[in-house]
Short mmCIF file of C-alpha atoms in Angstrom, two decimals:
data_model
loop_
_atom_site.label_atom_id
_atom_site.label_comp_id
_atom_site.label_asym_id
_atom_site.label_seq_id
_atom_site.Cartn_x
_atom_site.Cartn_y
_atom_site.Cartn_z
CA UNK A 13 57.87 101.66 -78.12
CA UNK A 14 57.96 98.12 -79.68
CA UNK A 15 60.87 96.04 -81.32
CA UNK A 16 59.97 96.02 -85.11
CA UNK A 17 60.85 92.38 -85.34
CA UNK A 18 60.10 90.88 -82.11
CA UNK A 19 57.28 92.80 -81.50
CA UNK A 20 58.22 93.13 -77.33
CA UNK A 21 57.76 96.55 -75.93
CA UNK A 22 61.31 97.78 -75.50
CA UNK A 23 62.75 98.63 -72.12
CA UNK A 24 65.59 100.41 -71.77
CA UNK A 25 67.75 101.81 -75.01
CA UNK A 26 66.53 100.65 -78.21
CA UNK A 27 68.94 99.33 -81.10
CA UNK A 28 68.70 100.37 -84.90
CA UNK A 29 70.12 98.08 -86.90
CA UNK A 30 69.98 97.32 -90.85
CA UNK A 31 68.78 94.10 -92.32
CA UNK A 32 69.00 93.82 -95.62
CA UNK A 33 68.37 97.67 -96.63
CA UNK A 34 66.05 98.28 -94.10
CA UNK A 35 66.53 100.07 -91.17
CA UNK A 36 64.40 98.92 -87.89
CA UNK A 37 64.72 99.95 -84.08
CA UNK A 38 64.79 96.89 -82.12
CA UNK A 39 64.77 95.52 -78.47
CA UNK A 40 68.53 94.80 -77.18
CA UNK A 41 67.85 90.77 -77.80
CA UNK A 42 66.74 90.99 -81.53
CA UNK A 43 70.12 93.47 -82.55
CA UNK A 44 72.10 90.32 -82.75
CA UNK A 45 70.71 89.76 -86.16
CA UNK A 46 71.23 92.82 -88.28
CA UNK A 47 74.07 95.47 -88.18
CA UNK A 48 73.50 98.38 -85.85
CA UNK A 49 73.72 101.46 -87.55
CA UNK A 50 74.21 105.13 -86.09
CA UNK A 51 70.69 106.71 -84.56
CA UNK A 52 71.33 110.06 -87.19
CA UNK A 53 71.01 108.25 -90.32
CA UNK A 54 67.33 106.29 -89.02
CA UNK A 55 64.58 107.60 -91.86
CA UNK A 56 66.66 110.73 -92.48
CA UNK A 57 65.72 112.29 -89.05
CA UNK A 58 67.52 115.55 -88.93
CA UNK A 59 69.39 116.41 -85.74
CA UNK A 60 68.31 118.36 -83.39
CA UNK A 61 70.09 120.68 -80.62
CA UNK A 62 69.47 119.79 -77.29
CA UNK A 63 67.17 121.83 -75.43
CA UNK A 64 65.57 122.84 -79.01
CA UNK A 65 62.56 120.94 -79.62
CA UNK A 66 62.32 119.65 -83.10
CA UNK A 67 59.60 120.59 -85.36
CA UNK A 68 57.16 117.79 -86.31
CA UNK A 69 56.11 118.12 -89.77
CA UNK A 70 52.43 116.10 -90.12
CA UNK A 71 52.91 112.39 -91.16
CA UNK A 72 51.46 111.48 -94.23
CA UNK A 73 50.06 108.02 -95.16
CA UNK A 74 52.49 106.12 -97.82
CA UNK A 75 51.31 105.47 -100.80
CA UNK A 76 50.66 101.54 -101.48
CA UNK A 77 50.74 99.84 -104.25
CA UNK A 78 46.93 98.87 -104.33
CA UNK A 79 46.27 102.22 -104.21
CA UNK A 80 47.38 102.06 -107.54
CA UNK A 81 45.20 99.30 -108.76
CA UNK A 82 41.78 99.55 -111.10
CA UNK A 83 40.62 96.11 -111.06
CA UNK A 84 42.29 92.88 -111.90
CA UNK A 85 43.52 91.64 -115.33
CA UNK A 86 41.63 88.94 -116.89
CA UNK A 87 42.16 85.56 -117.08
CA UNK A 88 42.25 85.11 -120.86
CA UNK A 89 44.10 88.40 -121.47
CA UNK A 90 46.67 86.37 -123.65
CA UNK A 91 43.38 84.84 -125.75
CA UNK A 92 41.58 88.38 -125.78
CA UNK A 93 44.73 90.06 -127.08
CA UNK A 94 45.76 87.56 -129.73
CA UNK A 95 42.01 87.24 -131.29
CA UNK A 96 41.96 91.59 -130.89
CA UNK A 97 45.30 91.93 -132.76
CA UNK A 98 43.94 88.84 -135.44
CA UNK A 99 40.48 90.66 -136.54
CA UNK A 100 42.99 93.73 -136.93
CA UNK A 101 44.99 91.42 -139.46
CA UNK A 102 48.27 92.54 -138.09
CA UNK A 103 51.35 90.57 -136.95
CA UNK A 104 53.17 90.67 -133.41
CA UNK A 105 55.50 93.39 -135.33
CA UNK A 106 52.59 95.41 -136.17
CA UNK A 107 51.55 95.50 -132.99
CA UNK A 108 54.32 95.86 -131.39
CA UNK A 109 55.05 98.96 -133.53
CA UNK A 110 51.74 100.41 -133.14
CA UNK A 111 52.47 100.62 -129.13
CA UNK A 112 56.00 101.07 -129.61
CA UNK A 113 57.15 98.00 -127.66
CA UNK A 114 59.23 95.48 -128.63
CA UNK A 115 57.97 92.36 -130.79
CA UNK A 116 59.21 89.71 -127.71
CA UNK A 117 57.44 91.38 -125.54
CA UNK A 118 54.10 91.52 -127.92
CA UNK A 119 54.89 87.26 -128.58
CA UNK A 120 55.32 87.03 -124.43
CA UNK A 121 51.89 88.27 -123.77
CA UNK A 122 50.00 86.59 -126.07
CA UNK A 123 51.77 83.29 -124.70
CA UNK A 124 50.75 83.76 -121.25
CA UNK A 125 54.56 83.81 -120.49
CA UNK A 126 54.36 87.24 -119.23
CA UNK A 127 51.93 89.73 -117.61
CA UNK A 128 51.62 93.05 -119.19
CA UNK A 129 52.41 95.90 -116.63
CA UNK A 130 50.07 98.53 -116.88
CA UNK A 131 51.55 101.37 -119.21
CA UNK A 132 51.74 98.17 -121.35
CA UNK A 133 48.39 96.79 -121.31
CA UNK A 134 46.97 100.67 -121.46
CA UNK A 135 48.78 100.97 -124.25
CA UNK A 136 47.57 97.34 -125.39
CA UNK A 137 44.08 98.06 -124.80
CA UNK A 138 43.59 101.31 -126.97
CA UNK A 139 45.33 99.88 -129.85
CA UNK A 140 42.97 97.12 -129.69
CA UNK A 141 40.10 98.44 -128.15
CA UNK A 142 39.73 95.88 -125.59
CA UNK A 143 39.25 95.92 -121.76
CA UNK A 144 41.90 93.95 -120.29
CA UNK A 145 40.88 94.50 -116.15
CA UNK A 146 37.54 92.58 -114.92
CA UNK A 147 37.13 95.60 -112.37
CA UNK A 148 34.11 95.04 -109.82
CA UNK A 149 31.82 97.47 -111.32
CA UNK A 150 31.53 95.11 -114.73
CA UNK A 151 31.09 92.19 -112.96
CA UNK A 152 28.09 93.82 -110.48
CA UNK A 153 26.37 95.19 -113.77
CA UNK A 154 26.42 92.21 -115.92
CA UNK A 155 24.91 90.45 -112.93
CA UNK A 156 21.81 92.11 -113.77
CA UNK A 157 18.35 92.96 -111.36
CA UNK A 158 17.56 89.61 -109.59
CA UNK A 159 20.66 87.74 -110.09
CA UNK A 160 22.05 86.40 -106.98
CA UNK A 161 26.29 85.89 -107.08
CA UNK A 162 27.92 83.20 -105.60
CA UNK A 163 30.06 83.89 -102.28
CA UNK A 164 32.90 81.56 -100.75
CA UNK A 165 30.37 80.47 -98.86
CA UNK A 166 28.43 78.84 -101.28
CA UNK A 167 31.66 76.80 -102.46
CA UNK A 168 32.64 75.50 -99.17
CA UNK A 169 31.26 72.38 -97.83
CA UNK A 170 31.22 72.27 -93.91
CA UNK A 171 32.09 68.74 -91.68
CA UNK A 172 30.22 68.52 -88.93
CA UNK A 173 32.96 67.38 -85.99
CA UNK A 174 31.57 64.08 -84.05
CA UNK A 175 32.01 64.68 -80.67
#
């Protein structure tokens, strides 16, 4: 087993302690800087009788948060938003109504001020009918047959080292 800050493989008893929230098992040098907590409350782990082995329910992989992502938002979202909800000839109220959100949060968008989360810029994007995420599949097709995309590589201008 390895400390979860230090990253040394532990020897002899390992130390849970809290750092702010979070619970880690750590090497006896690294518990100086949390509070140790008891072993029974680590992640919930249910006690177990000695000489009973514990059952071991299958681990499942945590969700992340870019699981979660379709694409990224645009750059001009604030631009594409404000010209959508203009040709519409309706105000920030209108809008705001129309995706029942809150007028500040309509004028906060369309300033660039704020990015809209994405129930928000769902909602945004039907009641405008306008895509608001540059996901990879629209930028491979508009590339079109033949068209060659520039890489990092292509951007970066190499030294050669004198030696």
């Amino acid at each position: 087993m390895q400390c979860e800050l230090c990253g040394v493989p532990i020897t002899g008893p390992s130390k849970t302690i809290q750092i702010e929230g979070a619970e880690l098992c750590v090497c006896v040098r690294c518990a100086k800087h949390g509070t140790e907590v008891q072993q029974s409350r680590r992640r919930g782990a249910p006690q177990a009788k000695p000489g009973i082995a514990a059952p071991q329910a299958p681990r499942r992989r945590g969700r992340d948060v870019f699981d979660l992502m379709e694409g990224e938002l645009v750059e001009d979202y604030a631009d594409r938003i404000r010209a959508a909800r203009e040709e519409k000839e309706w105000s920030t109220l209108d809008l705001a109504q129309e995706i029942k959100e809150r007028e500040i949060l309509v004028k906060k968008i369309e300033k660039g001020d704020l990015i809209p989360e994405d129930d928000v810029r769902k909602k945004l994007e039907r009641a405008l009918n306008i895509r608001l995420i540059d996901s990879a599949e629209d930028g491979a097709s508009t590339g079109g047959p033949g068209r060659v995309t520039m890489t990092v590589g292509d951007v970066i201008s190499f030294k050669k080292s004198r030696k």
